[in-house]
Coordinates of C-alpha atoms and ligand atoms in Angstrom, one line a residue:
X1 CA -16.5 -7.3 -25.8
X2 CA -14.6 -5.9 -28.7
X3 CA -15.6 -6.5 -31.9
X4 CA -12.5 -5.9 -33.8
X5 CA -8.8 -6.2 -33.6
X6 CA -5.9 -4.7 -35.5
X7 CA -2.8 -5.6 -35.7
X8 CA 0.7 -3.0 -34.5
X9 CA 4.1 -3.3 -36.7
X10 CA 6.9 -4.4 -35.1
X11 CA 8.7 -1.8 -33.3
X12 CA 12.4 -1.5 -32.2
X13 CA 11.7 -0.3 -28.3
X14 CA 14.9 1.6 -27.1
X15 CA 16.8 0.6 -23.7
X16 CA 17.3 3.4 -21.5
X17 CA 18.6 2.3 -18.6
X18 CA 20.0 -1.0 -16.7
X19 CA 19.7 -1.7 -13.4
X20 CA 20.1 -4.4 -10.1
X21 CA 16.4 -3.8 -9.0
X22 CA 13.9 -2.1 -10.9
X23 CA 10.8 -1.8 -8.9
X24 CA 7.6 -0.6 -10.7
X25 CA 5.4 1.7 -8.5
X26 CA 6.0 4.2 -6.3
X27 CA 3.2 3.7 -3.6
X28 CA 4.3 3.0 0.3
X29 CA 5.6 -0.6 -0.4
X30 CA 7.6 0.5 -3.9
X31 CA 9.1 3.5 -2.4
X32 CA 10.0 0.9 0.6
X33 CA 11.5 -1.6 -1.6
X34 CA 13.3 0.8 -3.5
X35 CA 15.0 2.1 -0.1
X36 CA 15.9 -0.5 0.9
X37 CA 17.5 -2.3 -1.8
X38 CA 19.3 1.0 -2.4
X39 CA 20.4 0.9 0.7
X40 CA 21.6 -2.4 0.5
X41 CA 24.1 -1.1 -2.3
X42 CA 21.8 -2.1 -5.4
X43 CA 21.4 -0.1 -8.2
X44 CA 18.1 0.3 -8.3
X45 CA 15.6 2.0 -10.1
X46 CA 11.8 3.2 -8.9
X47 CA 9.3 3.9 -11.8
X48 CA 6.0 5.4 -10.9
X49 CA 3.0 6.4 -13.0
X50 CA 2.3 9.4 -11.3
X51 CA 4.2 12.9 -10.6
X52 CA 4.2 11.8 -6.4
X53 CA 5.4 8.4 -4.4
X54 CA 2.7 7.3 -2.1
X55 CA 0.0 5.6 -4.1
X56 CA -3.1 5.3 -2.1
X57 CA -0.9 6.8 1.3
X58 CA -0.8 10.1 -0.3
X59 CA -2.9 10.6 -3.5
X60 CA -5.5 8.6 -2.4
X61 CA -6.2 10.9 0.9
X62 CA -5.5 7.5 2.7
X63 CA -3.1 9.4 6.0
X64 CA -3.6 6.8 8.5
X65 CA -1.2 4.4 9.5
X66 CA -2.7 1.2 10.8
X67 CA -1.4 -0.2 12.5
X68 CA 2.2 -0.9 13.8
X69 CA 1.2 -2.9 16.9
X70 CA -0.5 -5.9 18.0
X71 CA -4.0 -4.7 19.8
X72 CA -2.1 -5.6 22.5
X73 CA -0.1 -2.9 23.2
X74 CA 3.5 -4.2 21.4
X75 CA 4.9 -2.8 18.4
X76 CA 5.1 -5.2 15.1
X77 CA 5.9 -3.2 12.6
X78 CA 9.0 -1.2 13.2
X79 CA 12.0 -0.9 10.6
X80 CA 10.9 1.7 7.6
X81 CA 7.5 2.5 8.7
X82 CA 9.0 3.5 12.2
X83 CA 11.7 5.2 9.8
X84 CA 8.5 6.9 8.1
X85 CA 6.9 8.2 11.3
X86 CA 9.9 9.2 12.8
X87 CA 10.7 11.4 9.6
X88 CA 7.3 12.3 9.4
X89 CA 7.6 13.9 13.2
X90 CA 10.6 16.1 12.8
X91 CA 8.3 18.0 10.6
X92 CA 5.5 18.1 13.0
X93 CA 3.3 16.2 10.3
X94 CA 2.1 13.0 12.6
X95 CA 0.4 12.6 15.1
X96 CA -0.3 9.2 17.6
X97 CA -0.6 8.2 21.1
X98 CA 2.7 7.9 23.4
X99 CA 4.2 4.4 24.2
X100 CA 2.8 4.6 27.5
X101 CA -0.6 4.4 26.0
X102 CA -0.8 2.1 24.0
X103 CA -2.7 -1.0 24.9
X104 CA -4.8 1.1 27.2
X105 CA -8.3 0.6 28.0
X106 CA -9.5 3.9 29.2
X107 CA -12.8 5.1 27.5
X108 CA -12.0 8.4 27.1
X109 CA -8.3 8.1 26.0
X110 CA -10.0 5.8 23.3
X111 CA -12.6 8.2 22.2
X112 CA -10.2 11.1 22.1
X113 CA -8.1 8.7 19.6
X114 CA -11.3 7.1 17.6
X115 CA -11.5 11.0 16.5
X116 CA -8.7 11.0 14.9
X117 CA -9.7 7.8 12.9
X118 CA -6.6 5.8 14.9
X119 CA -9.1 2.9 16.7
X120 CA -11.9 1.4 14.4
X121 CA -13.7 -2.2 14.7
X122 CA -15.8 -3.5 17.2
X123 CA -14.2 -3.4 20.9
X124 CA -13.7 -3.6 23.9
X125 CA -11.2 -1.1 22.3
X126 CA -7.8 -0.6 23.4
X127 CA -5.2 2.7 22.4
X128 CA -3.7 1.4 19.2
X129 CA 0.0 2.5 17.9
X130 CA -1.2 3.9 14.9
X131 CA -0.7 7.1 13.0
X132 CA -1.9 10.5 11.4
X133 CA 0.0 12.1 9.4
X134 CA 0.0 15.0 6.4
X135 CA -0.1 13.5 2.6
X136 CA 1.7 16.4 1.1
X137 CA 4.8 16.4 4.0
X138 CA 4.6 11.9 2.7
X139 CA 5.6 13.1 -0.5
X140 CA 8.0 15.7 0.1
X141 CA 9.5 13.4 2.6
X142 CA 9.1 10.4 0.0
X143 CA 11.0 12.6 -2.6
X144 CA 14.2 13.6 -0.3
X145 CA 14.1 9.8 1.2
X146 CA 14.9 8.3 -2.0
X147 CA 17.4 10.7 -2.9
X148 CA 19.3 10.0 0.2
X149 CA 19.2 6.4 -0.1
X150 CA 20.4 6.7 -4.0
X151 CA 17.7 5.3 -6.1
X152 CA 17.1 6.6 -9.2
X153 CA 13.3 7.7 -9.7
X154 CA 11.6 7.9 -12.9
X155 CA 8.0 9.7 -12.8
X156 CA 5.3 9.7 -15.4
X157 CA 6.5 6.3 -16.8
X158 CA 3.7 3.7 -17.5
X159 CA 4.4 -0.2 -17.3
X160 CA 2.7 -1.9 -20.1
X161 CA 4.5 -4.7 -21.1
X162 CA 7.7 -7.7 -20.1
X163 CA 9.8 -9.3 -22.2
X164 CA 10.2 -12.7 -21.0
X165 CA 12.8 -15.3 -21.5
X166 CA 13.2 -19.4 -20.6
X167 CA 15.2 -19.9 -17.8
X168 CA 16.0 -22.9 -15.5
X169 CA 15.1 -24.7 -12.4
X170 CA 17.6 -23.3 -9.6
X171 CA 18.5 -26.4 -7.0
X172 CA 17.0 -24.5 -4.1
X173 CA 14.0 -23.2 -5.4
X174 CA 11.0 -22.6 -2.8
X175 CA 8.1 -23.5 -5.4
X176 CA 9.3 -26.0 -7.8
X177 CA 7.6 -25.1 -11.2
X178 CA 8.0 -26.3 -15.1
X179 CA 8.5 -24.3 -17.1
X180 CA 9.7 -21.1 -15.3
X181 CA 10.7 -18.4 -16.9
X182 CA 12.4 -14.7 -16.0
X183 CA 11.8 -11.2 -17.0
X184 CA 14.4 -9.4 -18.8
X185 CA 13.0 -5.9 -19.5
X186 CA 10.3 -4.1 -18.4
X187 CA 8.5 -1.8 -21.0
X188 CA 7.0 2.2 -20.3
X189 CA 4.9 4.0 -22.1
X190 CA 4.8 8.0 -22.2
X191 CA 4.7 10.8 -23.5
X192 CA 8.3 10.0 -25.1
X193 CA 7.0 7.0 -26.7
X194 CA 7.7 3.5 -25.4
X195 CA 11.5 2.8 -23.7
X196 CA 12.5 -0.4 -22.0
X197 CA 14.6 -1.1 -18.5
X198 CA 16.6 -4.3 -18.1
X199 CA 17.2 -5.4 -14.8
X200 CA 18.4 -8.5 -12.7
X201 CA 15.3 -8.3 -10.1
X202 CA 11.8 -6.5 -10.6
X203 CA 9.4 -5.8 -7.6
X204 CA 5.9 -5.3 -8.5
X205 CA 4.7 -2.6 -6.3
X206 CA 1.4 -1.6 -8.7
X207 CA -1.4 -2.8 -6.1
X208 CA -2.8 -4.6 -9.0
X209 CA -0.6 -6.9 -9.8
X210 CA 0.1 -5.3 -13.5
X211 CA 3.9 -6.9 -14.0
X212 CA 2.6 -10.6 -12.8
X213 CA -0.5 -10.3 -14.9
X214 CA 1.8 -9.4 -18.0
X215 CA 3.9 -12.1 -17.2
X216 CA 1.4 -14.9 -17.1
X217 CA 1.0 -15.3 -13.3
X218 CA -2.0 -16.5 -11.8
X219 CA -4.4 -14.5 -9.3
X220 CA -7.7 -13.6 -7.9
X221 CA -9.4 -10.6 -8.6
X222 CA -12.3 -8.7 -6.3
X223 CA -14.6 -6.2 -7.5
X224 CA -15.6 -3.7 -5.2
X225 CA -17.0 -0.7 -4.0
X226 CA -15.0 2.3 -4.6
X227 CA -14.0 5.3 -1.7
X228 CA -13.4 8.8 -2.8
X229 CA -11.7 10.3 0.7
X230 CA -11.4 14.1 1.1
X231 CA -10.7 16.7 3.3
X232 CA -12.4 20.0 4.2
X233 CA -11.1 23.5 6.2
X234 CA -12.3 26.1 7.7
X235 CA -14.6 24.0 10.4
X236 CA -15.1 26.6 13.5
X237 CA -15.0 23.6 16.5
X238 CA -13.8 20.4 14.8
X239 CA -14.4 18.3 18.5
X240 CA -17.8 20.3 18.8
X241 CA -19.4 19.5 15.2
X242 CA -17.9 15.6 16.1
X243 CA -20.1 15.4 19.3
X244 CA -23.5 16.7 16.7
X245 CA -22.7 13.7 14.9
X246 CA -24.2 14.6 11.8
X247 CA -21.6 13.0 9.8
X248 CA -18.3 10.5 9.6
X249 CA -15.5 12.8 9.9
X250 CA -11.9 12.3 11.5
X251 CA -9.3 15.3 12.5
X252 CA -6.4 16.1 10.9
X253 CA -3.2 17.4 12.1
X254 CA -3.7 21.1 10.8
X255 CA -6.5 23.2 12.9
X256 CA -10.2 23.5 11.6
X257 CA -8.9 20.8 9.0
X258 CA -10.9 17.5 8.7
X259 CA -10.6 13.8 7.0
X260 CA -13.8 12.3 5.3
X261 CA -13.4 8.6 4.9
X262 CA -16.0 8.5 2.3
X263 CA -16.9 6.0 0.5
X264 CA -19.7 5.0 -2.0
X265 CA -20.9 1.8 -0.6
X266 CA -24.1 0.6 -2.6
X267 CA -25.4 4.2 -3.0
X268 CA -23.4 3.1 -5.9
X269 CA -25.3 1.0 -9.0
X270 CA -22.3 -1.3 -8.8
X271 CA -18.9 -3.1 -8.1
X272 CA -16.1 -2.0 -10.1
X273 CA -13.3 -3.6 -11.2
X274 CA -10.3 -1.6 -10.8
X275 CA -8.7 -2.8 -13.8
X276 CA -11.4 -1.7 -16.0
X277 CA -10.7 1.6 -17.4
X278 CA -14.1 1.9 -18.4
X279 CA -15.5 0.8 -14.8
X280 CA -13.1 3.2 -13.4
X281 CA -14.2 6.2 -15.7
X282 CA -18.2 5.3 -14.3
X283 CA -16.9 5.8 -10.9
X284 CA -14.8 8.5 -10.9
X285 CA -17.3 10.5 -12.3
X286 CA -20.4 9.3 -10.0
X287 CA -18.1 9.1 -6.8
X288 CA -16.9 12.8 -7.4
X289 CA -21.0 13.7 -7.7
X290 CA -21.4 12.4 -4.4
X291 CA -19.0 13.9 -3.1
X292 CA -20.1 17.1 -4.0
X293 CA -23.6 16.2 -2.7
X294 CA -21.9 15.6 0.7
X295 CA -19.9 18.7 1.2
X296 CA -23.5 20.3 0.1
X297 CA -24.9 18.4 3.2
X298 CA -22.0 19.0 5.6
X299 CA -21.9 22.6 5.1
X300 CA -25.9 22.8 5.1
X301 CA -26.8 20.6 8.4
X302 CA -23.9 20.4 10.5
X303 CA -23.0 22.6 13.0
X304 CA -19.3 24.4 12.8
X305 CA -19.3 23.7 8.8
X306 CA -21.2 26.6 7.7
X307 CA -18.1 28.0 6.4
X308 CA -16.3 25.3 5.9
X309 CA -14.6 24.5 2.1
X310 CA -13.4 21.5 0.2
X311 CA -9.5 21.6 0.1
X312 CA -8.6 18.4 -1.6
X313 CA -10.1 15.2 -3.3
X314 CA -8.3 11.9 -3.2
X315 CA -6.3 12.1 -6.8
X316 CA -7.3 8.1 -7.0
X317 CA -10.4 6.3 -6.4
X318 CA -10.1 4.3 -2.9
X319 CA -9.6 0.8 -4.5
X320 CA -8.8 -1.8 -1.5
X321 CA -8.7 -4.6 -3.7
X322 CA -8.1 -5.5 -7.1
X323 CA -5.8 -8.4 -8.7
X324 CA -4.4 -10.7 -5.9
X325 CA -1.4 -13.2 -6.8
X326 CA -2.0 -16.9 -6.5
X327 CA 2.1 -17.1 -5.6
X328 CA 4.0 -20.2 -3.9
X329 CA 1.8 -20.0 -0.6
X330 CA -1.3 -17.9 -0.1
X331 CA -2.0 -16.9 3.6
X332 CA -5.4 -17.8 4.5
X333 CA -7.5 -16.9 7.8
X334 CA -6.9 -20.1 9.4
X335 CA -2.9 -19.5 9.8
X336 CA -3.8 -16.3 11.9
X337 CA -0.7 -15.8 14.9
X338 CA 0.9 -19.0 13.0
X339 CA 5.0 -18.2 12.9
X340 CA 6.6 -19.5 9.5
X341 CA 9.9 -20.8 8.9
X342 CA 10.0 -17.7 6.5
X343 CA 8.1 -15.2 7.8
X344 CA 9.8 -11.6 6.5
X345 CA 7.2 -9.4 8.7
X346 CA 4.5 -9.4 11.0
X347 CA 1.2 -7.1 10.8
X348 CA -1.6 -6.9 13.6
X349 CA -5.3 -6.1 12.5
X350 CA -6.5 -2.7 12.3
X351 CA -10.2 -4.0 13.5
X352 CA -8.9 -6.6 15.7
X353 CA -7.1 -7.4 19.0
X354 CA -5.1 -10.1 19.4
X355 CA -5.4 -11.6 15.3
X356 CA -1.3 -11.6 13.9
X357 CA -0.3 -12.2 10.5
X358 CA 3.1 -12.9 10.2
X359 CA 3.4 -13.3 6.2
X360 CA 5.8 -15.5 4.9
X361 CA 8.3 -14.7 2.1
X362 CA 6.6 -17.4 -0.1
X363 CA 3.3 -14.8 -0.1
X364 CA 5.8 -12.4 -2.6
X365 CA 6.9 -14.8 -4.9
X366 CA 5.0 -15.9 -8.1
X367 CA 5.2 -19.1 -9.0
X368 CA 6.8 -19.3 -12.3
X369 CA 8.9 -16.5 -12.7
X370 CA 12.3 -16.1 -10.7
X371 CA 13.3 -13.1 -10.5
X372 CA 10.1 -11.4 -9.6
X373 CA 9.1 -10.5 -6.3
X374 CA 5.3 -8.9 -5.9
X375 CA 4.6 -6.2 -2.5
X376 CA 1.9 -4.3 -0.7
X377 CA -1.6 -4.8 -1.4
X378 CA -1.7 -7.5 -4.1
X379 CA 0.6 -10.2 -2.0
X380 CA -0.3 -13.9 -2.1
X381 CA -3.1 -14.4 0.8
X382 CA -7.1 -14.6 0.7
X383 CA -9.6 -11.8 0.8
X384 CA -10.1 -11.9 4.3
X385 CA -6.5 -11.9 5.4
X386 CA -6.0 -9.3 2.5
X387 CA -8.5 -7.1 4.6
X388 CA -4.8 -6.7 7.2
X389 CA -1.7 -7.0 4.9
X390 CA -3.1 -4.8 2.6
X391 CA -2.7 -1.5 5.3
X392 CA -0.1 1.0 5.1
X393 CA 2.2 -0.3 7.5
X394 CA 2.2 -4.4 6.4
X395 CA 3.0 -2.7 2.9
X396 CA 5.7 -1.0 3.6
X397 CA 6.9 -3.6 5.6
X398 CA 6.6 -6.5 2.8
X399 CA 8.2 -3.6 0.1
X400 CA 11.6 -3.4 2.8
X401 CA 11.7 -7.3 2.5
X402 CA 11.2 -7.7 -1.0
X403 CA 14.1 -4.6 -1.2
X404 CA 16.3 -6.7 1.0
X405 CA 16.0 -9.8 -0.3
X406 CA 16.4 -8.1 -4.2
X407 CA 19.4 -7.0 -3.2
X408 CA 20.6 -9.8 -1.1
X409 CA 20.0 -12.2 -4.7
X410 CA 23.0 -9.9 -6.3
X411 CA 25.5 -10.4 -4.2
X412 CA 24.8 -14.6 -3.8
X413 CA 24.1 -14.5 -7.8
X414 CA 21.3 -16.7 -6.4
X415 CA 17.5 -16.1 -8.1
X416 CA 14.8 -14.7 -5.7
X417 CA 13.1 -17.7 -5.4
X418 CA 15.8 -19.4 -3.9
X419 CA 16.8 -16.6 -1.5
X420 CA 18.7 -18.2 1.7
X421 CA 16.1 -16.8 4.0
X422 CA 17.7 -16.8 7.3
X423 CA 20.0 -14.8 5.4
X424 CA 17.4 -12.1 4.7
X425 CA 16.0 -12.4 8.0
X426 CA 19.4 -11.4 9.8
X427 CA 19.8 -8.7 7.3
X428 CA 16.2 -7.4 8.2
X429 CA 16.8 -7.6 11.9
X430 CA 19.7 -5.6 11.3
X431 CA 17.6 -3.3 10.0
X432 CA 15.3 -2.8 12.3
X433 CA 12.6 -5.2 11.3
X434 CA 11.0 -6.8 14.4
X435 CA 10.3 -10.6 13.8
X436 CA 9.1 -13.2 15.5
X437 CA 11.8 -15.2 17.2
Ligands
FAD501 C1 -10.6 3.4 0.9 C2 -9.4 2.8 1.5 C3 -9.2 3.0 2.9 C4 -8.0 2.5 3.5 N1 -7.7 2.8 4.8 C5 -6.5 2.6 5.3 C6 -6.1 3.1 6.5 O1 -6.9 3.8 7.2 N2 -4.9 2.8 7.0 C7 -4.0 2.0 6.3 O2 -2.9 1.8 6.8 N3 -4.3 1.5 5.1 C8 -5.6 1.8 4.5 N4 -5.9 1.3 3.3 C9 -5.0 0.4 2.6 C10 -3.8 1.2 2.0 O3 -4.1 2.5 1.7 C11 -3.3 0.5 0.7 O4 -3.6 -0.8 0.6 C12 -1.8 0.7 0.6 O5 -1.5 2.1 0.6 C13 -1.3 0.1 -0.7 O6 0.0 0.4 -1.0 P1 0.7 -0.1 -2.3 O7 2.0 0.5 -2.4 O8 0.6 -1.6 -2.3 O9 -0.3 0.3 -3.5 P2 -0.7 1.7 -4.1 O10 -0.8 2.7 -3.0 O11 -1.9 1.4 -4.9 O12 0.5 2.1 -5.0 C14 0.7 1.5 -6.3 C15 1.5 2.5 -7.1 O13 1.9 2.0 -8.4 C16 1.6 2.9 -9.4 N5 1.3 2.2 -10.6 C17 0.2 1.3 -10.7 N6 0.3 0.7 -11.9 C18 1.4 1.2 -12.5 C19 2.0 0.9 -13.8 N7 1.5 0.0 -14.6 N8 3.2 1.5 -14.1 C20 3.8 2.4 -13.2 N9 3.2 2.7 -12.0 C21 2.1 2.1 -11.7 C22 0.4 3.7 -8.8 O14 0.3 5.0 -9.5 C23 0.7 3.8 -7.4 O15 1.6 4.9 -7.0 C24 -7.1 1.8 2.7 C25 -7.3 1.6 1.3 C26 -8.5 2.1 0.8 C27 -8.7 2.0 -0.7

């Protein structure tokens, strides 16, 4: 605990910039929201920490898509993620199993696909619509998408504080609430000193929750055990040294290239907390020992990787879980393949047959303030359902809807919270979302 404060003068914080939708973070479900409001005609303006868009999807060595179907052989999750995969192709940077296979029992076809880390969990297994794909083609891709759909992107920009202001109780409002209140700027730190961004709408796209924490917003918070994944070339027989089985390895889509989905587990003294710089200092440094003790071992007792090198460690620890909002409704276990009124998408479980989520819009809104919608991995639902909408796919999928619905709240001049959701899911249908009818 600290032992001793002092106190900062008051500083005039220069506006830089205005916009419709300002969403803060540029992982898989910012960069979606980002698109999507664009799209939608919103000004709209993507701030990421880093020099890349991705988050965990590309940084964090985390190149598997799963999942975009339902175990059952029907795809889920279309609209931007299919967008994704699709773009992703044309540069020969994905790979997955053909319609025709998916939902498929066969043994072998399932084995040739567990290999490439697509089918995981505890069977009888089934081909799975999910998807490999290269981390530096995400970003290129990520860079030229945002372009196209005209969002204005601002790297190496650090959210650190909201400026808040009273506002009123709208007639419609999904989660009636004293007191609410609205953000009217956004604050970044960098190396230009501290600028603000006003906007109309903001979309927290952080992962852990950092612009509903600043703005008083409830929320759970796990501590974990943190992943390092990274990736090694130059293996002689990548299916040869996966039948020796002397380690965890999956394939990647360039040759003699493979995926280590390594993670610490309780070889490591503790559970961090991924808010804790000082947590995250311990297990940077101990995770990237490890590592190094394992590439060591590989290259030492398996057969094929006796020449085989390190080409890339995840840029971010492998944090699952962090800060979780306690918004207007939490999914929970128990409402498992139940349809809401307001669901905005539906995920599958990567681990899982037959288990849906279809996550209502309630899950992204806080509850006090109205003009803020929250995406990806730190929506409103409970650990264990977190363990599904937290993948790529349900990410992306709640960024397009929060993008939508951002935009959508400009043109009706109505706040977020009171979003006429038929309305929103139209305009996702006519995007390409699939919903539940
Ligand atoms: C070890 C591990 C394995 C996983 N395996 C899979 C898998 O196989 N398949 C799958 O589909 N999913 C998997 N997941 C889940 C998935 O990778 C993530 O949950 C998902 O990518 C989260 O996306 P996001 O955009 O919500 O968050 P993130 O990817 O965390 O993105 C948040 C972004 O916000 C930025 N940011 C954060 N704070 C600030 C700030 N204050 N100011 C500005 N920018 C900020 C970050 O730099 C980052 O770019 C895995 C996760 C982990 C950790």
């Amino acid at each position: 605990m600290p032992t001793d404060s002092i106190t900062l003068p008051e500083q005039q914080v220069p506006v830089i910039a205005e916009c419709d939708v300002l969403v803060v973070g540029g992982g898989a479900a910012g960069m979606s929201a980002a698109i999507a409001a664009a799209r939608q005609g919103a000004d709209t303006i993507l701030v990421e920490r880093y020099g890349y868009l991705g988050g965990l999807a590309s940084g964090g060595l985390i190149v598997l898509l799963l999942t975009l179907d339902d175990g059952d052989g029907h795809q889920v999750i279309a609209g931007q993620c299919q967008e994704l995969v699709d773009r992703l192709h044309a540069r020969s940077a994905a790979f997955h199993p053909p319609k025709e296979e998916w939902g498929n029992y066969d043994e072998q076809l399932v084995e040739k696909y567990r290999r490439w880390g697509l089918v995981w969990g505890s069977g009888p297994h089934r081909v799975r619509y999910s998807v490999a794909y290269d981390p530096e083609e995400f970003k290129y891709i990520a860079n030229t998408w945002t372009a196209e759909a005209g969002v204005r992107l601002m790297y190496h920009r650090w959210a650190t504080d909201v400026v808040l202001e009273p506002t009123s109780p709208t007639p419609n409002d999904q989660r009636p609430t004293p007191n609410p209140h609205r953000i009217t700027h956004v604050v970044f730190t960098s190396k230009a000193g501290r600028h603000a961004i006003r906007a109309a709408t903001v979309i927290d796209a952080t992962g852990d929750g950092d612009i509903f924490t600043l703005a008083g917003e409830s929320f759970e918070k796990e501590q974990i055990h943190p992943w390092l994944w990274f990736r090694m070339s130059g293996v002689t027989d990548v299916d040869a040294a996966q039948s020796a089985r002397g380690g965890f390895f999956l394939r990647t889509t360039k040759p003699g290239q493979v995926l280590m989905p390594w993670g610490a587990a309780d070889r490591i003294s503790r559970r961090i907390d991924a808010t804790d710089p000082d947590d995250l200092t311990f297990a940077e440094v101990e995770c990237r020992r490890m590592v190094m003790d394992e590439v060591d071992r590989l290259r030492a007792r398996v057969p094929g990787f006796e020449d085989a090198y390190l080409t890339d460690v995840a840029l971010t620890l492998g944090v699952t879980e962090s800060r979780r909002l306690s918004g207007a409704y939490t999914l929970a276990r128990d409402d498992a393949n139940h349809v809401f009124d307001d669901t905005i998408c539906t995920t599958g479980h990567w681990t899982k047959y037959g288990a849906l989520y279809h996550i209502p819009y309630r899950s992204l809104l806080p509850r006090h303030t109205t003009n803020l919608l929250v995406v990806g991995r730190c929506i409103s639902v409970d650990h264990r359902v977190h363990h599904a909408t937290k993948e790529i796919p349900p990410a992306m999928a709640t960024g397009e809807a929060a993008g939508i619905a951002a935009a959508q709240s400009l043109r009706t001049s109505a706040a977020v919270l009171s979003a006429d959701v038929s309305e929103l899911q139209h305009e996702l249908r006519r995007a390409g979302v699939w919903l539940p009818e």
